[in-house]
Amino acid sequence: MASILSLTPHFSNPPHHPKNLSPFSLSLSPQGSLLHITRNHANASRLSICLKDEFCRPHYSYKLYVQNKFPRDIVVRSELAATGAAGDGYALSELKIGSQVRGACFYTVTAINALVLFVLMLVGHPLVLLFDRYRRKFHHFVAKVWAALTVAPFFNIKIEGLENLPPPDTPAVYVSNHQSFLDIYTLLTLGRTFKFISKTGIFLYPVIGWAMFLLGAIPLKRMDKRSQLDCLKRCMDLIKKGASVFFFPEGTRSKDGKLGTFKKGAFSVAAKMNAPVVPITLIGTGQIMPAGKEGIVNFGSVKVVIHKPIEGNDANMLCNEASKTIASALTQT
């Protein structure tokens, strides 16, 4: 059990100005069991505090007076005493560098895979438009291979509830929590032909953005209401023609791993088109590549929980049920 330090400062005569307060000086006894903390003030007392792995008590207690001469006790407690190690700082630094190196390797691997597989998509695109304009199964198969090859050297993906996925040709609205840039890679490994909703800027990224265009991802300007309406109309049109769509109802990535408030756009589409909503919980992606820290890849594993489809024509009900279902799996971790 970590020891607890209690420091209760006292001056026999109250200081009259903050300038009179000079810093503490610290020294450790040869045995390493006593820490001496001395106030460099003429009227300060000397403290000796035990650092053994047991509850420790202050050897001196004294009151500190402020200028209006009202007494006040100050207690400082630390639960970290005697728990550190000399090499901890170096270990944390090495861990950070290791994550950055893994991040650089991750983007190198994904770029190499994307360059090769993008050529296949580009060559097959005319035939895809001719025979499978809306689902684009060939492109999604290539994207699945790309995602699987990219993540395999860095983390494992465990999938639960595959039996809850609708048949491949059944149009549906898929929704999940959003924690990391790695969510897209993880979801592509499921091999379903859903269309992601993506920021318009993503389509400008070399190779990756172009591949998303070939996949039929739906562009969206977040703060543009007209763009939002066009996006929802296009989603309904795709469902009508047999394709599925994918939404992150939170609208942005969570920085603390907690589930944010769901927006109702996805559920309005599902309610109007009478399509099932398939909730998916992603666990672990935020620890491996946290939001806002896309340059690092930490060690870890990812779990995907596919829940039973939810059906209904009430957007509010669908939204609430999907949120509760996804949150329930998050709280179990």
GROMACS .gro file of C-alpha atoms in nm:
model
  333
    1MET     CA    1   0.000   0.000   0.000
    2ALA     CA    2   0.136   0.337  -0.093
    3SER     CA    3   0.218   0.554   0.207
    4ILE     CA    4   0.033   0.879   0.271
    5LEU     CA    5   0.220   1.198   0.346
    6SER     CA    6   0.056   1.460   0.564
    7LEU     CA    7   0.218   1.799   0.591
    8THR     CA    8   0.061   2.050   0.828
    9PRO     CA    9   0.268   2.373   0.817
   10HIS     CA   10   0.280   2.613   1.115
   11PHE     CA   11   0.459   2.936   1.186
   12SER     CA   12   0.510   3.048   1.544
   13ASN     CA   13   0.476   3.404   1.420
   14PRO     CA   14   0.250   3.480   1.121
   15PRO     CA   15   0.423   3.599   0.805
   16HIS     CA   16   0.326   3.950   0.711
   17HIS     CA   17   0.400   3.943   0.340
   18PRO     CA   18   0.421   3.671   0.075
   19LYS     CA   19   0.780   3.771   0.005
   20ASN     CA   20   0.876   3.630   0.347
   21LEU     CA   21   0.774   3.282   0.231
   22SER     CA   22   1.082   3.103   0.102
   23PRO     CA   23   1.083   2.750  -0.045
   24PHE     CA   24   1.116   2.421   0.140
   25SER     CA   25   1.446   2.236   0.140
   26LEU     CA   26   1.439   1.856   0.125
   27SER     CA   27   1.692   1.593   0.236
   28LEU     CA   28   1.679   1.213   0.266
   29SER     CA   29   1.834   1.024   0.553
   30PRO     CA   30   2.110   0.769   0.472
   31GLN     CA   31   1.870   0.488   0.554
   32GLY     CA   32   1.619   0.620   0.298
   33SER     CA   33   1.339   0.597   0.553
   34LEU     CA   34   1.306   0.957   0.664
   35LEU     CA   35   1.243   1.262   0.450
   36HIS     CA   36   1.339   1.592   0.613
   37ILE     CA   37   1.152   1.894   0.481
   38THR     CA   38   1.278   2.222   0.624
   39ARG     CA   39   1.119   2.560   0.571
   40ASN     CA   40   1.388   2.824   0.508
   41HIS     CA   41   1.197   3.071   0.721
   42ALA     CA   42   1.338   3.181   1.053
   43ASN     CA   43   1.028   3.067   1.240
   44ALA     CA   44   0.960   2.748   1.044
   45SER     CA   45   0.969   2.410   1.207
   46ARG     CA   46   1.150   2.101   1.082
   47LEU     CA   47   0.951   1.799   0.962
   48SER     CA   48   1.046   1.433   0.953
   49ILE     CA   49   0.812   1.204   0.764
   50CYS     CA   50   0.835   0.827   0.731
   51LEU     CA   51   0.834   0.688   0.375
   52LYS     CA   52   0.792   0.322   0.462
   53ASP     CA   53   0.512   0.123   0.303
   54GLU     CA   54   0.271   0.188   0.590
   55PHE     CA   55   0.049   0.471   0.702
   56CYS     CA   56   0.262   0.757   0.823
   57ARG     CA   57   0.176   1.038   1.058
   58PRO     CA   58   0.321   1.390   1.077
   59HIS     CA   59   0.585   1.440   1.346
   60TYR     CA   60   0.505   1.807   1.380
   61SER     CA   61   0.182   1.999   1.343
   62TYR     CA   62   0.176   2.376   1.328
   63LYS     CA   63  -0.071   2.646   1.224
   64LEU     CA   64  -0.034   2.894   0.946
   65TYR     CA   65  -0.171   3.243   1.002
   66VAL     CA   66  -0.276   3.482   0.731
   67GLN     CA   67  -0.255   3.859   0.760
   68ASN     CA   68  -0.590   3.890   0.935
   69LYS     CA   69  -0.458   3.644   1.199
   70PHE     CA   70  -0.729   3.383   1.146
   71PRO     CA   71  -0.584   3.031   1.188
   72ARG     CA   72  -0.589   2.798   0.893
   73ASP     CA   73  -0.465   2.439   0.859
   74ILE     CA   74  -0.319   2.321   0.531
   75VAL     CA   75  -0.295   1.947   0.470
   76VAL     CA   76  -0.118   1.797   0.170
   77ARG     CA   77  -0.163   1.429   0.100
   78SER     CA   78   0.014   1.217  -0.157
   79GLU     CA   79  -0.070   0.859  -0.245
   80LEU     CA   80   0.224   0.830  -0.480
   81ALA     CA   81   0.501   0.827  -0.222
   82ALA     CA   82   0.751   0.544  -0.258
   83THR     CA   83   0.574   0.409  -0.569
   84GLY     CA   84   0.795   0.550  -0.845
   85ALA     CA   85   1.100   0.394  -1.000
   86ALA     CA   86   1.417   0.559  -1.122
   87GLY     CA   87   1.366   0.455  -1.486
   88ASP     CA   88   0.997   0.543  -1.515
   89GLY     CA   89   1.063   0.865  -1.708
   90TYR     CA   90   1.276   0.685  -1.963
   91ALA     CA   91   1.020   0.405  -2.000
   92LEU     CA   92   0.740   0.653  -2.078
   93SER     CA   93   0.960   0.832  -2.329
   94GLU     CA   94   1.052   0.507  -2.501
   95LEU     CA   95   0.685   0.405  -2.509
   96LYS     CA   96   0.590   0.733  -2.679
   97ILE     CA   97   0.867   0.697  -2.937
   98GLY     CA   98   0.762   0.337  -3.000
   99SER     CA   99   0.403   0.445  -3.070
  100GLN     CA  100   0.524   0.711  -3.311
  101VAL     CA  101   0.740   0.459  -3.495
  102ARG     CA  102   0.446   0.221  -3.518
  103GLY     CA  103   0.233   0.508  -3.650
  104ALA     CA  104   0.485   0.580  -3.926
  105CYS     CA  105   0.497   0.210  -4.014
  106PHE     CA  106   0.116   0.194  -4.019
  107TYR     CA  107   0.083   0.473  -4.275
  108THR     CA  108   0.364   0.325  -4.483
  109VAL     CA  109   0.187  -0.011  -4.496
  110THR     CA  110  -0.154   0.140  -4.574
  111ALA     CA  111  -0.006   0.358  -4.851
  112ILE     CA  112   0.172   0.067  -5.019
  113ASN     CA  113  -0.138  -0.152  -5.002
  114ALA     CA  114  -0.360   0.131  -5.124
  115LEU     CA  115  -0.141   0.204  -5.425
  116VAL     CA  116  -0.153  -0.157  -5.542
  117LEU     CA  117  -0.520  -0.220  -5.473
  118PHE     CA  118  -0.635   0.118  -5.603
  119VAL     CA  119  -0.509   0.017  -5.945
  120LEU     CA  120  -0.739  -0.289  -5.930
  121MET     CA  121  -1.034  -0.070  -5.837
  122LEU     CA  122  -0.955   0.175  -6.114
  123VAL     CA  123  -0.927  -0.099  -6.376
  124GLY     CA  124  -1.252  -0.263  -6.267
  125HIS     CA  125  -1.449   0.059  -6.221
  126PRO     CA  126  -1.608   0.071  -6.569
  127LEU     CA  127  -1.749  -0.280  -6.524
  128VAL     CA  128  -1.868  -0.195  -6.174
  129LEU     CA  129  -2.060   0.106  -6.304
  130LEU     CA  130  -2.208  -0.105  -6.580
  131PHE     CA  131  -2.323  -0.404  -6.375
  132ASP     CA  132  -2.327  -0.302  -6.005
  133ARG     CA  133  -2.353   0.077  -5.985
  134TYR     CA  134  -2.512   0.096  -5.638
  135ARG     CA  135  -2.369  -0.185  -5.426
  136ARG     CA  136  -2.021  -0.198  -5.589
  137LYS     CA  137  -1.936  -0.536  -5.439
  138PHE     CA  138  -1.603  -0.566  -5.622
  139HIS     CA  139  -1.478  -0.236  -5.484
  140HIS     CA  140  -1.584  -0.329  -5.132
  141PHE     CA  141  -1.406  -0.663  -5.159
  142VAL     CA  142  -1.087  -0.481  -5.258
  143ALA     CA  143  -1.138  -0.236  -4.968
  144LYS     CA  144  -1.183  -0.528  -4.726
  145VAL     CA  145  -0.853  -0.681  -4.841
  146TRP     CA  146  -0.681  -0.342  -4.809
  147ALA     CA  147  -0.810  -0.285  -4.454
  148ALA     CA  148  -0.727  -0.641  -4.341
  149LEU     CA  149  -0.371  -0.625  -4.478
  150THR     CA  150  -0.316  -0.284  -4.319
  151VAL     CA  151  -0.430  -0.362  -3.964
  152ALA     CA  152  -0.299  -0.720  -3.940
  153PRO     CA  153   0.059  -0.625  -3.840
  154PHE     CA  154  -0.059  -0.382  -3.572
  155PHE     CA  155  -0.365  -0.514  -3.389
  156ASN     CA  156  -0.616  -0.799  -3.382
  157ILE     CA  157  -0.989  -0.760  -3.439
  158LYS     CA  158  -1.237  -0.979  -3.254
  159ILE     CA  159  -1.592  -0.979  -3.389
  160GLU     CA  160  -1.898  -1.083  -3.191
  161GLY     CA  161  -2.251  -1.118  -3.327
  162LEU     CA  162  -2.182  -1.188  -3.696
  163GLU     CA  163  -2.508  -1.380  -3.699
  164ASN     CA  164  -2.689  -1.049  -3.639
  165LEU     CA  165  -2.581  -0.904  -3.973
  166PRO     CA  166  -2.864  -0.887  -4.228
  167PRO     CA  167  -2.817  -1.083  -4.554
  168PRO     CA  168  -2.565  -0.909  -4.785
  169ASP     CA  169  -2.832  -0.799  -5.033
  170THR     CA  170  -3.065  -0.655  -4.768
  171PRO     CA  171  -3.046  -0.274  -4.755
  172ALA     CA  172  -2.999  -0.145  -4.400
  173VAL     CA  173  -2.880   0.154  -4.198
  174TYR     CA  174  -2.567   0.069  -3.998
  175VAL     CA  175  -2.467   0.289  -3.703
  176SER     CA  176  -2.184   0.278  -3.451
  177ASN     CA  177  -1.992   0.482  -3.197
  178HIS     CA  178  -1.694   0.677  -3.329
  179GLN     CA  179  -1.364   0.679  -3.140
  180SER     CA  180  -1.080   0.679  -3.388
  181PHE     CA  181  -0.953   0.710  -3.743
  182LEU     CA  182  -0.913   0.330  -3.721
  183ASP     CA  183  -1.291   0.282  -3.707
  184ILE     CA  184  -1.311   0.293  -4.088
  185TYR     CA  185  -1.045   0.024  -4.127
  186THR     CA  186  -1.215  -0.192  -3.868
  187LEU     CA  187  -1.560  -0.165  -4.026
  188LEU     CA  188  -1.431  -0.236  -4.376
  189THR     CA  189  -1.310  -0.578  -4.257
  190LEU     CA  190  -1.677  -0.678  -4.209
  191GLY     CA  191  -1.710  -0.701  -4.587
  192ARG     CA  192  -2.049  -0.530  -4.608
  193THR     CA  193  -2.125  -0.297  -4.899
  194PHE     CA  194  -2.244   0.003  -4.698
  195LYS     CA  195  -2.172   0.358  -4.806
  196PHE     CA  196  -1.995   0.580  -4.554
  197ILE     CA  197  -2.090   0.942  -4.496
  198SER     CA  198  -1.764   1.136  -4.529
  199LYS     CA  199  -1.647   1.497  -4.509
  200THR     CA  200  -1.593   1.647  -4.852
  201GLY     CA  201  -1.229   1.721  -4.769
  202ILE     CA  202  -1.150   1.350  -4.737
  203PHE     CA  203  -1.210   1.297  -5.108
  204LEU     CA  204  -0.913   1.524  -5.186
  205TYR     CA  205  -0.664   1.291  -5.013
  206PRO     CA  206  -0.447   1.115  -5.270
  207VAL     CA  207  -0.534   0.748  -5.329
  208ILE     CA  208  -0.739   0.707  -5.007
  209GLY     CA  209  -0.985   0.981  -5.097
  210TRP     CA  210  -1.003   0.864  -5.457
  211ALA     CA  211  -1.073   0.509  -5.342
  212MET     CA  212  -1.359   0.634  -5.123
  213PHE     CA  213  -1.503   0.808  -5.428
  214LEU     CA  214  -1.490   0.483  -5.624
  215LEU     CA  215  -1.658   0.303  -5.331
  216GLY     CA  216  -1.949   0.545  -5.358
  217ALA     CA  217  -1.900   0.722  -5.024
  218ILE     CA  218  -2.143   1.009  -4.970
  219PRO     CA  219  -1.989   1.358  -4.931
  220LEU     CA  220  -2.110   1.590  -4.658
  221LYS     CA  221  -2.035   1.947  -4.555
  222ARG     CA  222  -2.098   1.942  -4.181
  223MET     CA  223  -2.214   2.299  -4.130
  224ASP     CA  224  -2.407   2.324  -4.456
  225LYS     CA  225  -2.777   2.246  -4.408
  226ARG     CA  226  -2.835   2.206  -4.780
  227SER     CA  227  -2.552   1.953  -4.799
  228GLN     CA  228  -2.705   1.765  -4.505
  229LEU     CA  229  -3.043   1.743  -4.679
  230ASP     CA  230  -2.880   1.629  -5.003
  231CYS     CA  231  -2.690   1.364  -4.808
  232LEU     CA  232  -3.006   1.225  -4.649
  233LYS     CA  233  -3.188   1.223  -4.984
  234ARG     CA  234  -2.901   1.034  -5.143
  235CYS     CA  235  -2.904   0.781  -4.858
  236MET     CA  236  -3.273   0.716  -4.909
  237ASP     CA  237  -3.219   0.680  -5.283
  238LEU     CA  238  -2.941   0.425  -5.228
  239ILE     CA  239  -3.156   0.220  -4.989
  240LYS     CA  240  -3.440   0.228  -5.240
  241LYS     CA  241  -3.202   0.082  -5.499
  242GLY     CA  242  -3.078  -0.196  -5.271
  243ALA     CA  243  -2.764  -0.048  -5.112
  244SER     CA  244  -2.686   0.008  -4.745
  245VAL     CA  245  -2.553   0.319  -4.572
  246PHE     CA  246  -2.337   0.374  -4.266
  247PHE     CA  247  -2.362   0.658  -4.013
  248PHE     CA  248  -2.162   0.770  -3.711
  249PRO     CA  249  -2.459   0.934  -3.532
  250GLU     CA  250  -2.235   1.121  -3.286
  251GLY     CA  251  -2.109   1.327  -3.578
  252THR     CA  252  -1.749   1.332  -3.456
  253ARG     CA  253  -1.494   1.118  -3.278
  254SER     CA  254  -1.511   1.085  -2.901
  255LYS     CA  255  -1.196   1.205  -2.722
  256ASP     CA  256  -1.270   1.034  -2.391
  257GLY     CA  257  -1.425   0.710  -2.516
  258LYS     CA  258  -1.769   0.801  -2.385
  259LEU     CA  259  -2.070   0.782  -2.613
  260GLY     CA  260  -2.192   1.120  -2.734
  261THR     CA  261  -2.544   1.234  -2.815
  262PHE     CA  262  -2.687   1.078  -3.131
  263LYS     CA  263  -2.814   1.293  -3.415
  264LYS     CA  264  -3.136   1.167  -3.573
  265GLY     CA  265  -3.049   1.184  -3.942
  266ALA     CA  266  -2.967   0.815  -3.979
  267PHE     CA  267  -3.281   0.709  -3.795
  268SER     CA  268  -3.503   0.938  -3.998
  269VAL     CA  269  -3.373   0.766  -4.312
  270ALA     CA  270  -3.437   0.422  -4.162
  271ALA     CA  271  -3.788   0.516  -4.045
  272LYS     CA  272  -3.890   0.666  -4.380
  273MET     CA  273  -3.749   0.377  -4.585
  274ASN     CA  274  -3.861   0.108  -4.338
  275ALA     CA  275  -3.503  -0.024  -4.327
  276PRO     CA  276  -3.355  -0.206  -4.027
  277VAL     CA  277  -3.103  -0.025  -3.808
  278VAL     CA  278  -2.796  -0.235  -3.724
  279PRO     CA  279  -2.614  -0.101  -3.412
  280ILE     CA  280  -2.243  -0.177  -3.386
  281THR     CA  281  -2.017  -0.111  -3.087
  282LEU     CA  282  -1.647  -0.048  -3.148
  283ILE     CA  283  -1.418  -0.106  -2.851
  284GLY     CA  284  -1.045  -0.036  -2.835
  285THR     CA  285  -0.980   0.174  -3.144
  286GLY     CA  286  -0.964   0.491  -2.935
  287GLN     CA  287  -0.688   0.344  -2.717
  288ILE     CA  288  -0.477   0.236  -3.014
  289MET     CA  289  -0.510   0.562  -3.208
  290PRO     CA  290  -0.676   0.833  -2.993
  291ALA     CA  291  -0.875   1.110  -3.157
  292GLY     CA  292  -0.644   1.401  -3.236
  293LYS     CA  293  -0.333   1.179  -3.219
  294GLU     CA  294  -0.344   1.016  -3.560
  295GLY     CA  295   0.035   1.002  -3.577
  296ILE     CA  296   0.066   0.723  -3.319
  297VAL     CA  297  -0.039   0.359  -3.300
  298ASN     CA  298  -0.035   0.206  -2.951
  299PHE     CA  299  -0.044  -0.162  -2.869
  300GLY     CA  300  -0.388  -0.310  -2.817
  301SER     CA  301  -0.673  -0.505  -2.969
  302VAL     CA  302  -1.014  -0.416  -3.108
  303LYS     CA  303  -1.351  -0.570  -3.037
  304VAL     CA  304  -1.653  -0.530  -3.264
  305VAL     CA  305  -1.996  -0.613  -3.123
  306ILE     CA  306  -2.275  -0.644  -3.379
  307HIS     CA  307  -2.617  -0.614  -3.217
  308LYS     CA  308  -2.952  -0.738  -3.336
  309PRO     CA  309  -3.123  -0.513  -3.593
  310ILE     CA  310  -3.384  -0.266  -3.470
  311GLU     CA  311  -3.694  -0.203  -3.679
  312GLY     CA  312  -3.968   0.058  -3.663
  313ASN     CA  313  -4.106   0.374  -3.821
  314ASP     CA  314  -4.041   0.609  -3.529
  315ALA     CA  315  -3.706   0.789  -3.567
  316ASN     CA  316  -3.693   0.889  -3.198
  317MET     CA  317  -3.749   0.534  -3.082
  318LEU     CA  318  -3.485   0.399  -3.322
  319CYS     CA  319  -3.237   0.663  -3.206
  320ASN     CA  320  -3.291   0.593  -2.836
  321GLU     CA  321  -3.279   0.215  -2.874
  322ALA     CA  322  -2.963   0.223  -3.085
  323SER     CA  323  -2.790   0.457  -2.839
  324LYS     CA  324  -2.882   0.239  -2.539
  325THR     CA  325  -2.772  -0.078  -2.717
  326ILE     CA  326  -2.431   0.058  -2.818
  327ALA     CA  327  -2.376   0.216  -2.475
  328SER     CA  328  -2.457  -0.110  -2.295
  329ALA     CA  329  -2.165  -0.286  -2.465
  330LEU     CA  330  -1.930   0.006  -2.393
  331THR     CA  331  -2.007   0.002  -2.021
  332GLN     CA  332  -1.930  -0.370  -1.998
  333THR     CA  333  -1.566  -0.316  -2.090
   0.00000   0.00000   0.00000
